[in-house]
Tab-separated table of C-alpha atoms and ligand atoms in Angstrom:
chain	number	residue	atom	x	y	z
A	1	MET	CA	33.095	107.660	-14.679
A	2	ASN	CA	35.724	105.889	-12.633
A	3	GLN	CA	38.051	103.375	-14.497
A	4	PHE	CA	37.053	100.796	-11.737
A	5	SER	CA	33.795	100.882	-9.444
A	6	GLU	CA	31.161	98.496	-8.658
A	7	LYS	CA	28.575	100.446	-10.278
A	8	LYS	CA	30.040	100.747	-13.406
A	9	GLU	CA	29.924	96.778	-13.502
A	10	GLU	CA	26.919	96.405	-12.456
A	11	LYS	CA	25.643	98.685	-15.903
A	12	LEU	CA	27.779	97.213	-17.890
A	13	LEU	CA	26.437	93.951	-17.388
A	14	ASN	CA	23.387	94.851	-17.655
A	15	ASP	CA	23.733	96.403	-20.598
A	16	ALA	CA	25.796	93.368	-21.805
A	17	LYS	CA	23.063	91.210	-21.368
A	18	ALA	CA	20.331	93.521	-22.849
A	19	TYR	CA	22.233	94.241	-26.090
A	20	LEU	CA	24.727	91.745	-26.899
A	21	VAL	CA	24.101	87.872	-28.449
A	22	GLN	CA	25.255	85.586	-25.477
A	23	ARG	CA	28.065	83.292	-26.803
A	24	TRP	CA	28.215	79.688	-25.913
A	25	GLU	CA	26.365	78.526	-22.752
A	26	PRO	CA	25.261	80.825	-20.161
A	27	ARG	CA	25.093	80.009	-16.679
A	28	PRO	CA	22.557	82.284	-14.845
A	29	GLY	CA	24.397	83.810	-11.984
A	30	HIS	CA	27.767	83.804	-13.130
A	31	GLU	CA	28.617	86.215	-15.316
A	32	PRO	CA	31.908	86.821	-17.724
A	33	ILE	CA	34.583	89.337	-16.573
A	34	VAL	CA	33.573	92.818	-17.563
A	35	MET	CA	37.745	93.392	-18.625
A	36	VAL	CA	38.459	96.975	-18.783
A	37	LYS	CA	42.488	97.069	-18.340
A	38	GLY	CA	45.517	94.835	-19.120
A	39	GLU	CA	49.345	95.479	-18.676
A	40	GLY	CA	51.413	92.380	-19.713
A	41	VAL	CA	50.153	89.098	-17.751
A	42	HIS	CA	47.305	91.019	-15.730
A	43	MET	CA	44.250	92.448	-16.091
A	44	TRP	CA	41.959	94.488	-14.518
A	45	ASP	CA	37.659	93.771	-14.298
A	46	ALA	CA	35.360	96.727	-13.884
A	47	LYS	CA	35.396	96.576	-10.418
A	48	GLY	CA	39.554	96.909	-10.159
A	49	LYS	CA	39.945	93.545	-9.368
A	50	LYS	CA	43.294	92.264	-10.516
A	51	TYR	CA	44.005	89.101	-12.262
A	52	LEU	CA	46.792	86.956	-13.572
A	53	ASP	CA	46.504	85.734	-17.109
A	54	PHE	CA	47.651	82.200	-17.330
A	55	ILE	CA	45.872	82.042	-20.747
A	56	SER	CA	46.790	84.851	-23.077
A	57	GLN	CA	43.475	85.869	-23.042
A	58	LEU	CA	42.163	83.552	-25.842
A	59	TYR	CA	45.474	81.815	-26.176
A	60	ASN	CA	47.014	84.865	-28.772
A	61	VAL	CA	48.700	87.503	-26.663
A	62	HIS	CA	51.978	85.902	-26.999
A	63	ILE	CA	53.632	89.406	-26.603
A	64	GLY	CA	51.227	90.696	-23.279
A	65	MET	CA	49.186	93.362	-23.236
A	66	GLY	CA	49.784	97.200	-23.680
A	67	ASN	CA	53.078	96.472	-25.610
A	68	ARG	CA	53.919	99.763	-27.601
A	69	VAL	CA	55.478	97.418	-30.520
A	70	PRO	CA	52.191	96.818	-32.211
A	71	ILE	CA	50.393	99.736	-31.259
A	72	GLU	CA	52.898	102.197	-32.551
A	73	ALA	CA	53.166	100.173	-35.909
A	74	ALA	CA	49.388	100.257	-36.525
A	75	LYS	CA	49.095	103.385	-35.619
A	76	LYS	CA	52.161	104.279	-38.303
A	77	GLN	CA	50.193	102.751	-40.404
A	78	LEU	CA	46.667	104.324	-39.790
A	79	ASP	CA	48.331	107.740	-40.634
A	80	ASP	CA	50.298	106.036	-44.066
A	81	LEU	CA	47.850	104.162	-45.486
A	82	ALA	CA	44.838	102.995	-43.424
A	83	TYR	CA	43.208	100.419	-45.847
A	84	ALA	CA	43.534	99.643	-49.795
A	85	SER	CA	40.809	97.632	-51.337
A	86	PRO	CA	42.102	94.015	-52.181
A	87	SER	CA	41.978	94.490	-55.859
A	88	TYR	CA	45.562	96.303	-55.576
A	89	TYR	CA	48.124	95.371	-53.515
A	90	ASN	CA	49.276	97.318	-50.702
A	91	GLU	CA	53.050	97.200	-49.206
A	92	PRO	CA	53.168	95.817	-45.568
A	93	GLN	CA	50.661	92.782	-47.076
A	94	ILE	CA	53.221	92.202	-49.807
A	95	GLU	CA	56.420	92.425	-46.954
A	96	LEU	CA	54.258	90.195	-44.452
A	97	ALA	CA	53.801	87.613	-47.142
A	98	LYS	CA	57.450	87.910	-48.103
A	99	LYS	CA	58.187	87.499	-44.633
A	100	LEU	CA	56.223	84.239	-43.834
A	101	ALA	CA	57.778	82.862	-46.794
A	102	GLN	CA	61.212	83.308	-45.076
A	103	ILE	CA	59.860	82.130	-41.789
A	104	THR	CA	57.898	79.157	-42.550
A	105	PRO	CA	59.186	75.505	-43.377
A	106	ASP	CA	60.652	74.532	-46.383
A	107	ASP	CA	58.801	75.511	-49.497
A	108	LEU	CA	55.452	77.330	-48.094
A	109	CYS	CA	55.934	80.177	-50.152
A	110	GLN	CA	52.480	82.280	-50.730
A	111	THR	CA	49.607	83.443	-48.441
A	112	PHE	CA	46.047	84.810	-48.612
A	113	PHE	CA	45.382	86.920	-45.997
A	114	GLY	CA	41.672	86.797	-44.027
A	115	ASN	CA	40.676	88.385	-40.690
A	116	SER	CA	40.395	85.626	-38.263
A	117	GLY	CA	41.556	81.817	-37.945
A	118	THR	CA	38.275	80.574	-38.810
A	119	GLU	CA	38.420	82.495	-42.066
A	120	ALA	CA	42.481	80.940	-42.661
A	121	ASN	CA	40.619	77.699	-42.252
A	122	GLU	CA	38.127	78.192	-44.819
A	123	VAL	CA	40.462	79.120	-47.387
A	124	ALA	CA	43.013	76.296	-46.587
A	125	ILE	CA	40.098	73.836	-47.173
A	126	LYS	CA	38.595	75.524	-50.062
A	127	LEU	CA	42.171	75.582	-51.854
A	128	ALA	CA	42.464	72.163	-50.646
A	129	GLN	CA	39.402	71.153	-52.544
A	130	LEU	CA	40.002	72.767	-55.768
A	131	TYR	CA	43.227	71.781	-55.840
A	132	ARG	CA	42.340	68.152	-55.361
A	133	GLU	CA	38.905	68.392	-57.073
A	134	ALA	CA	37.692	66.497	-54.491
A	135	PRO	CA	35.191	67.435	-51.527
A	136	LYS	CA	35.938	65.377	-48.416
A	137	ILE	CA	38.088	66.883	-45.627
A	138	ILE	CA	39.100	64.062	-42.740
A	139	SER	CA	40.113	66.193	-39.026
A	140	PHE	CA	40.154	64.985	-35.340
A	141	TRP	CA	36.910	64.329	-33.619
A	142	ASP	CA	37.096	67.103	-30.269
A	143	ALA	CA	38.907	69.524	-32.600
A	144	TYR	CA	37.891	73.080	-33.158
A	145	HIS	CA	38.573	74.807	-36.431
A	146	GLY	CA	36.364	78.076	-35.830
A	147	SER	CA	32.660	78.502	-35.659
A	148	THR	CA	31.374	79.262	-39.424
A	149	TYR	CA	29.526	76.524	-40.856
A	150	ALA	CA	32.261	74.766	-42.754
A	151	MET	CA	34.397	74.906	-39.487
A	152	VAL	CA	31.636	73.525	-37.285
A	153	SER	CA	31.525	70.514	-39.608
A	154	VAL	CA	35.488	70.357	-39.992
A	155	GLY	CA	35.693	70.326	-36.600
A	156	GLY	CA	34.727	67.312	-34.409
A	157	SER	CA	34.033	69.244	-31.141
A	158	ALA	CA	30.522	67.891	-29.999
A	159	ARG	CA	29.333	71.234	-28.791
A	160	ASN	CA	29.543	72.326	-32.156
A	161	ARG	CA	28.246	70.044	-33.944
A	162	GLN	CA	25.653	68.599	-31.709
A	163	ALA	CA	23.233	71.985	-31.287
A	164	LYS	CA	19.584	71.451	-32.721
A	165	GLY	CA	19.047	72.681	-36.023
A	166	LEU	CA	22.546	73.471	-37.529
A	167	SER	CA	23.522	71.899	-40.597
A	168	ILE	CA	26.458	69.669	-40.942
A	169	PHE	CA	28.070	69.076	-44.171
A	170	GLU	CA	28.639	65.645	-44.676
A	171	GLU	CA	31.306	65.923	-46.655
A	172	PHE	CA	33.595	65.990	-43.681
A	173	LYS	CA	34.672	62.933	-41.868
A	174	HIS	CA	36.963	62.263	-38.709
A	175	ILE	CA	39.413	59.892	-37.146
A	176	ALA	CA	40.279	60.060	-33.409
A	177	SER	CA	43.352	61.935	-32.211
A	178	PRO	CA	46.280	60.414	-30.749
A	179	TYR	CA	45.245	61.179	-27.502
A	180	CYS	CA	47.445	58.753	-24.978
A	181	TYR	CA	46.698	59.362	-22.215
A	182	ARG	CA	43.309	57.786	-22.664
A	183	CYS	CA	43.630	56.027	-26.090
A	184	PRO	CA	40.259	55.252	-27.842
A	185	TYR	CA	41.152	52.072	-29.035
A	186	LYS	CA	42.491	50.593	-25.736
A	187	LYS	CA	46.130	50.821	-26.816
A	188	THR	CA	49.676	51.849	-25.212
A	189	TYR	CA	52.427	53.259	-27.114
A	190	PRO	CA	54.755	52.170	-28.753
A	191	GLU	CA	53.584	48.876	-28.464
A	192	CYS	CA	50.480	50.055	-30.716
A	193	GLY	CA	52.126	50.543	-34.004
A	194	LEU	CA	50.564	54.315	-34.432
A	195	PHE	CA	47.479	52.039	-35.096
A	196	CYS	CA	45.616	55.771	-34.898
A	197	ALA	CA	47.965	57.143	-37.505
A	198	GLU	CA	46.978	53.993	-39.403
A	199	PHE	CA	43.531	54.556	-39.066
A	200	LEU	CA	43.830	57.685	-41.649
A	201	LYS	CA	44.972	55.819	-44.104
A	202	TYR	CA	41.850	53.267	-43.671
A	203	THR	CA	39.281	55.770	-43.368
A	204	ILE	CA	41.124	57.445	-46.636
A	205	GLU	CA	40.415	53.695	-48.129
A	206	LYS	CA	37.076	53.463	-47.335
A	207	GLU	CA	36.302	56.764	-48.379
A	208	GLY	CA	37.836	56.517	-51.666
A	209	GLU	CA	41.211	57.984	-51.876
A	210	ASN	CA	39.735	60.521	-54.769
A	211	THR	CA	36.764	61.740	-53.174
A	212	VAL	CA	39.143	63.098	-49.946
A	213	ALA	CA	40.999	66.236	-50.561
A	214	ALA	CA	42.727	66.696	-47.511
A	215	PHE	CA	43.582	65.848	-43.767
A	216	MET	CA	43.423	68.729	-41.401
A	217	ALA	CA	44.521	69.057	-37.821
A	218	GLU	CA	46.474	70.749	-34.849
A	219	PRO	CA	49.829	69.818	-34.564
A	220	ILE	CA	48.976	69.364	-30.704
A	221	CYS	CA	45.265	69.572	-30.643
A	222	SER	CA	43.990	71.746	-27.999
A	223	TRP	CA	40.218	70.768	-27.830
A	224	ALA	CA	41.020	67.408	-28.128
A	225	GLY	CA	42.903	67.921	-24.742
A	226	GLN	CA	46.364	69.575	-25.493
A	227	VAL	CA	47.023	66.347	-27.101
A	228	VAL	CA	51.098	66.121	-27.564
A	229	PRO	CA	51.708	63.117	-30.257
A	230	PRO	CA	53.698	60.449	-29.580
A	231	ASP	CA	57.094	60.500	-31.874
A	232	GLY	CA	56.840	59.183	-35.334
A	233	TYR	CA	53.151	60.081	-35.537
A	234	TRP	CA	52.709	63.315	-37.532
A	235	LYS	CA	56.057	61.614	-39.817
A	236	ARG	CA	53.587	58.538	-40.290
A	237	ILE	CA	50.393	61.180	-41.055
A	238	ARG	CA	52.472	62.648	-43.879
A	239	GLU	CA	53.866	59.735	-45.303
A	240	ILE	CA	49.931	58.284	-45.265
A	241	CYS	CA	49.218	61.936	-47.023
A	242	ASP	CA	52.018	61.224	-49.604
A	243	GLU	CA	50.918	57.752	-50.388
A	244	LYS	CA	47.465	58.418	-51.229
A	245	ASN	CA	48.355	61.588	-52.539
A	246	ILE	CA	46.111	63.820	-50.066
A	247	LEU	CA	46.729	67.387	-48.732
A	248	MET	CA	48.100	68.032	-45.151
A	249	ILE	CA	46.904	70.944	-43.907
A	250	PHE	CA	48.304	72.058	-39.977
A	251	ASP	CA	46.309	74.544	-38.117
A	252	GLU	CA	48.750	76.324	-36.440
A	253	VAL	CA	45.993	79.396	-34.981
A	254	MET	CA	47.039	78.139	-31.372
A	255	THR	CA	50.340	76.555	-31.894
A	256	GLY	CA	52.111	79.399	-34.257
A	257	PHE	CA	54.283	81.943	-33.863
A	258	ALA	CA	56.842	80.699	-30.804
A	259	ARG	CA	54.227	79.751	-28.212
A	260	THR	CA	55.675	75.616	-28.218
A	261	GLY	CA	59.343	76.860	-28.066
A	262	LYS	CA	59.716	76.875	-31.927
A	263	MET	CA	58.332	79.388	-34.137
A	264	PHE	CA	55.711	77.225	-35.474
A	265	ALA	CA	54.997	73.657	-33.821
A	266	CYS	CA	55.375	71.721	-37.130
A	267	GLU	CA	59.006	71.881	-36.879
A	268	HIS	CA	58.994	69.760	-33.751
A	269	TRP	CA	58.894	66.865	-36.056
A	270	GLY	CA	60.534	68.087	-38.763
A	271	VAL	CA	57.344	67.526	-41.050
A	272	VAL	CA	56.012	70.303	-43.089
A	273	PRO	CA	52.355	70.348	-44.248
A	274	ASP	CA	50.873	71.099	-47.658
A	275	VAL	CA	49.391	73.999	-45.568
A	276	GLU	CA	49.387	75.869	-42.837
A	277	THR	CA	47.200	78.480	-41.271
A	278	TYR	CA	47.785	80.861	-38.774
A	279	ALA	CA	45.753	83.754	-36.524
A	280	LYS	CA	46.116	84.692	-32.712
A	281	GLY	CA	49.828	84.949	-32.669
A	282	ILE	CA	50.227	86.755	-35.930
A	283	THR	CA	48.931	90.060	-34.931
A	284	CYS	CA	48.735	89.154	-30.397
A	285	GLY	CA	45.073	90.633	-30.586
A	286	TYR	CA	45.902	94.256	-31.266
A	287	VAL	CA	44.145	93.885	-34.822
A	288	PRO	CA	42.204	91.326	-36.267
A	289	LEU	CA	44.132	88.974	-38.970
A	290	GLY	CA	44.403	85.265	-40.394
A	291	ALA	CA	46.791	83.948	-42.557
A	292	CYS	CA	47.037	80.767	-44.965
A	293	VAL	CA	50.509	80.017	-46.800
A	294	ILE	CA	50.502	77.009	-48.942
A	295	ASN	CA	53.455	75.636	-50.818
A	296	LYS	CA	55.060	75.358	-54.506
A	297	LYS	CA	52.976	73.218	-56.008
A	298	MET	CA	49.853	74.492	-54.978
A	299	ALA	CA	50.909	78.312	-55.688
A	300	ASP	CA	51.912	77.614	-59.447
A	301	HIS	CA	48.435	75.957	-59.612
A	302	PHE	CA	46.433	78.799	-58.302
A	303	ASN	CA	48.761	81.052	-59.757
A	304	GLU	CA	47.598	79.509	-63.255
A	305	LYS	CA	43.994	79.000	-62.469
A	306	GLY	CA	43.405	81.753	-59.908
A	307	PHE	CA	41.640	81.310	-56.566
A	308	PRO	CA	37.824	82.669	-56.397
A	309	HIS	CA	37.826	83.667	-52.949
A	310	SER	CA	38.276	87.266	-51.654
A	311	TYR	CA	37.415	89.659	-48.253
A	312	THR	CA	36.994	93.463	-48.362
A	313	TYR	CA	39.693	92.967	-45.213
A	314	SER	CA	42.103	90.705	-46.907
A	315	GLY	CA	45.324	91.575	-46.281
A	316	HIS	CA	44.410	94.141	-44.253
A	317	ALA	CA	47.544	96.864	-44.576
A	318	VAL	CA	47.160	98.014	-40.646
A	319	SER	CA	46.490	94.069	-39.921
A	320	CYS	CA	49.542	93.086	-41.774
A	321	ALA	CA	52.128	96.392	-40.668
A	322	THR	CA	50.878	95.435	-37.089
A	323	ALA	CA	51.669	91.456	-37.748
A	324	LEU	CA	55.088	92.444	-39.288
A	325	ALA	CA	56.256	94.655	-36.064
A	326	VAL	CA	55.038	91.292	-33.850
A	327	ILE	CA	57.071	89.304	-35.949
A	328	ASP	CA	60.073	91.309	-35.458
A	329	TYR	CA	59.156	91.566	-31.610
A	330	TYR	CA	59.385	87.494	-31.361
A	331	GLU	CA	63.178	87.106	-33.378
A	332	LYS	CA	64.581	90.031	-31.255
A	333	GLU	CA	63.290	89.123	-28.029
A	334	LYS	CA	63.893	85.487	-28.588
A	335	LEU	CA	60.439	84.553	-27.644
A	336	ALA	CA	60.470	80.990	-28.951
A	337	ASP	CA	63.229	80.009	-26.933
A	338	ARG	CA	62.103	81.892	-23.948
A	339	ALA	CA	58.743	79.713	-24.355
A	340	ALA	CA	60.944	76.610	-24.369
A	341	LYS	CA	62.925	77.854	-21.315
A	342	MET	CA	59.817	79.095	-19.326
A	343	GLY	CA	57.791	75.826	-20.843
A	344	ALA	CA	60.418	73.780	-19.594
A	345	TYR	CA	60.307	75.288	-15.904
A	346	MET	CA	56.300	75.096	-15.746
A	347	MET	CA	56.509	71.643	-16.783
A	348	ASP	CA	58.767	70.638	-14.274
A	349	GLU	CA	56.924	72.380	-11.050
A	350	LEU	CA	53.438	71.118	-12.249
A	351	ARG	CA	54.726	67.774	-12.398
A	352	GLY	CA	56.493	68.089	-8.949
A	353	MET	CA	52.290	69.627	-7.916
A	354	MET	CA	51.580	66.136	-8.664
A	355	ASP	CA	52.874	64.493	-5.387
A	356	ARG	CA	50.845	67.067	-3.240
A	357	ALA	CA	47.964	67.339	-5.461
A	358	ALA	CA	45.903	64.056	-6.113
A	359	ILE	CA	43.572	64.996	-8.709
A	360	ILE	CA	46.056	65.919	-11.061
A	361	GLY	CA	46.187	63.254	-13.268
A	362	ASP	CA	48.640	64.172	-16.226
A	363	VAL	CA	50.581	66.965	-17.367
A	364	ARG	CA	51.526	67.369	-20.712
A	365	GLY	CA	52.463	69.950	-23.568
A	366	LEU	CA	55.359	71.971	-25.251
A	367	GLY	CA	56.738	74.996	-24.464
A	368	LEU	CA	54.318	77.437	-23.110
A	369	PHE	CA	51.272	75.561	-24.583
A	370	MET	CA	50.308	72.929	-21.535
A	371	GLY	CA	47.483	71.032	-20.673
A	372	VAL	CA	46.442	69.599	-17.255
A	373	GLU	CA	44.241	67.029	-16.936
A	374	LEU	CA	42.177	66.481	-13.448
A	375	VAL	CA	40.659	63.075	-12.540
A	376	LYS	CA	39.056	61.743	-9.265
A	377	ASP	CA	41.470	59.059	-9.021
A	378	ARG	CA	44.780	58.870	-10.863
A	379	ASP	CA	44.811	54.738	-11.510
A	380	SER	CA	41.215	54.390	-12.925
A	381	LYS	CA	41.758	58.069	-14.567
A	382	GLU	CA	38.074	58.746	-13.669
A	383	SER	CA	37.686	62.422	-14.746
A	384	LEU	CA	36.998	64.892	-12.305
A	385	VAL	CA	33.435	65.485	-13.795
A	386	PRO	CA	31.234	63.408	-12.233
A	387	LYS	CA	29.555	61.333	-15.659
A	388	GLU	CA	26.488	60.848	-13.447
A	389	LEU	CA	25.626	64.211	-13.723
A	390	ASP	CA	23.044	65.900	-16.364
A	391	LYS	CA	23.852	69.278	-18.711
A	392	ASP	CA	22.763	71.384	-16.153
A	393	GLU	CA	24.062	69.903	-12.962
A	394	LYS	CA	27.925	69.954	-14.422
A	395	LYS	CA	27.301	73.956	-14.426
A	396	ASP	CA	26.489	73.985	-10.291
A	397	PRO	CA	30.119	74.253	-8.547
A	398	GLU	CA	28.373	72.138	-5.428
A	399	LYS	CA	27.834	68.951	-7.504
A	400	ASN	CA	30.774	69.371	-10.168
A	401	PRO	CA	34.121	69.584	-8.553
A	402	MET	CA	35.274	70.876	-11.822
A	403	GLN	CA	32.984	73.933	-11.974
A	404	TYR	CA	34.231	74.415	-8.122
A	405	PHE	CA	37.439	74.597	-9.374
A	406	THR	CA	36.935	76.905	-12.204
A	407	ASP	CA	34.891	79.280	-10.476
A	408	ARG	CA	37.710	79.460	-7.798
A	409	VAL	CA	40.539	79.669	-9.373
A	410	LYS	CA	39.022	82.794	-10.874
A	411	GLU	CA	38.024	84.048	-7.812
A	412	ASN	CA	41.531	83.095	-6.190
A	413	GLY	CA	42.244	85.815	-9.056
A	414	LEU	CA	44.234	83.267	-11.830
A	415	VAL	CA	42.615	82.976	-15.523
A	416	LEU	CA	42.818	79.683	-16.788
A	417	GLY	CA	41.312	77.944	-19.635
A	418	SER	CA	39.272	74.600	-19.929
A	419	SER	CA	38.448	71.933	-22.671
A	420	TRP	CA	34.681	71.990	-22.809
A	421	GLY	CA	33.129	69.436	-20.701
A	422	THR	CA	36.594	67.770	-19.671
A	423	SER	CA	38.679	68.378	-16.831
A	424	ILE	CA	41.642	69.351	-18.937
A	425	LEU	CA	43.125	72.616	-18.037
A	426	ARG	CA	44.791	74.861	-20.543
A	427	MET	CA	47.668	76.801	-19.599
A	428	MET	CA	49.056	79.126	-21.874
A	429	PRO	CA	50.399	82.514	-20.544
A	430	ALA	CA	52.258	85.230	-22.706
A	431	LEU	CA	55.644	84.141	-23.580
A	432	ILE	CA	56.915	87.075	-21.629
A	433	ILE	CA	55.645	85.822	-18.224
A	434	THR	CA	58.828	85.805	-15.625
A	435	LYS	CA	59.697	82.711	-13.427
A	436	GLU	CA	58.143	84.502	-10.564
A	437	GLN	CA	54.709	84.980	-12.319
A	438	ILE	CA	54.237	81.921	-13.134
A	439	ASP	CA	55.326	80.574	-9.164
A	440	GLU	CA	52.637	82.985	-8.574
A	441	GLY	CA	50.378	81.620	-10.916
A	442	LEU	CA	51.183	77.983	-9.765
A	443	GLN	CA	50.851	79.074	-6.166
A	444	ILE	CA	47.283	80.144	-6.766
A	445	LEU	CA	46.461	76.867	-8.988
A	446	GLU	CA	48.032	74.681	-6.148
A	447	GLN	CA	46.074	76.395	-3.004
A	448	THR	CA	43.110	75.711	-5.068
A	449	LEU	CA	43.362	71.885	-6.200
A	450	THR	CA	43.328	71.755	-2.342
A	451	GLU	CA	40.548	73.738	-1.725
A	452	THR	CA	38.700	71.387	-4.426
A	453	MET	CA	40.123	68.370	-2.833
A	454	LYS	CA	38.653	69.277	0.733
A	455	LYS	CA	35.174	70.423	-0.418
A	456	PHE	CA	34.598	66.802	-2.182
A	457	ASN	CA	36.898	64.773	-0.224
A	458	LEU	CA	39.381	63.769	-2.898
B	501	PLP	C1	42.876	75.814	-33.523
B	501	PLP	C2	41.888	76.782	-33.591
B	501	PLP	N1	41.980	76.720	-34.896
B	501	PLP	C3	40.645	78.112	-35.296
B	501	PLP	C4	40.476	78.748	-34.567
B	501	PLP	C5	39.443	79.891	-34.929
B	501	PLP	O1	39.979	81.058	-34.890
B	501	PLP	P1	39.033	82.725	-35.029
B	501	PLP	O2	38.964	82.528	-33.559
B	501	PLP	O3	40.067	83.616	-34.803
B	501	PLP	O4	38.106	82.597	-35.756
B	501	PLP	C6	41.046	78.659	-33.136
B	501	PLP	C7	40.251	79.332	-32.293
B	501	PLP	O5	40.038	79.646	-30.795
B	501	PLP	C8	41.467	77.834	-32.751
B	501	PLP	O6	41.931	77.669	-31.611
């Protein structure tokens, strides 16, 4: 069969529906793309339609698709030693752990490898609970840290937590993120005195300091709305964690590896957590890998006590060899600097677009980690998703301008992300994107915003 054909797409879609468990909420009549080819920042569906990918697949292919560097590294490792039991050490695993100790901030120094961001986060909270001999983890409402039971409970995202029948661990508590555009406390920075950070202190005291193991968050919380915290926020959180003797865990699954204009997002604020977790950009999707890195005091503790945890594929030689090649690529190509430069350009262009597209309420981000919040009205900040619509109506592009926009933008050839149930767009293209490709994507974005405004008289 040809690489591209309508017939091929139809067959694959039918088979997908018959044989794959459907993820999240299916929308009958609106099938996912069947992707058959990827190159740089472009992808093709089975019909041969070309898309510009503004979200690096699932925010992970920072170096673009079809890059020979990780492919050759994986092939070589497959030839040399494809797999070794986690009961043994293997060379790429040791070299990668050493490299991470060198490039992560301050005294973060020892790594446990898993296969995904979810597993890295599971390891992080388990290590924290064992270290502190305390069960509770505090994190942000509306955050996402993975889909296993523990991560559904740690993440405060309603889509995950409110599905009927799920077990939710009550030990995991939540506070509001520093979402200044829509402050849940109706305060304004800086007069607020970082009230939202102080709320962590209050929560720890109410829960009982000795029962809390850690506070866990993304440095820029993506699911809560690409929330870039105000200056001083992370410094104050670090102080509170130290004062209360609880651990601080940063989930850098999305923000790590040059995405925000620094190798790791925590570097923007000079704040060093006790634990960091990585996945996505560590291998850029060429093979799966997750990593949890801990600091010296925790390493000393677990060197003595051991950590009762393992996976068959912990420290997989092919994944670790690929990650080493990818990290080398970030460094040689100076991709963190490139993300900062291209991100600044894209941010300026998006802010300029606000003069022409009244439904852009806010543009925020760091490097090529960007969010655009769409609103019905800039003054009232009313969401583009009408609040009177029920769950099914929200999926109807004739009733929900946000659904219309997201369908149309894809038809127009641009792939964007959105935060579930909100009118927040995620834009996180590969760090190798050119200025011309950014312009091309922004032109499709603006055209689709104009179509949406026209259709709904906005
Ligand atoms: C911030 C964050 N943490 C954890 C995860 C889970 O990672 P994975 O899907 O690799 O398990 C994700 C996935 O999107 C994420 O964005």
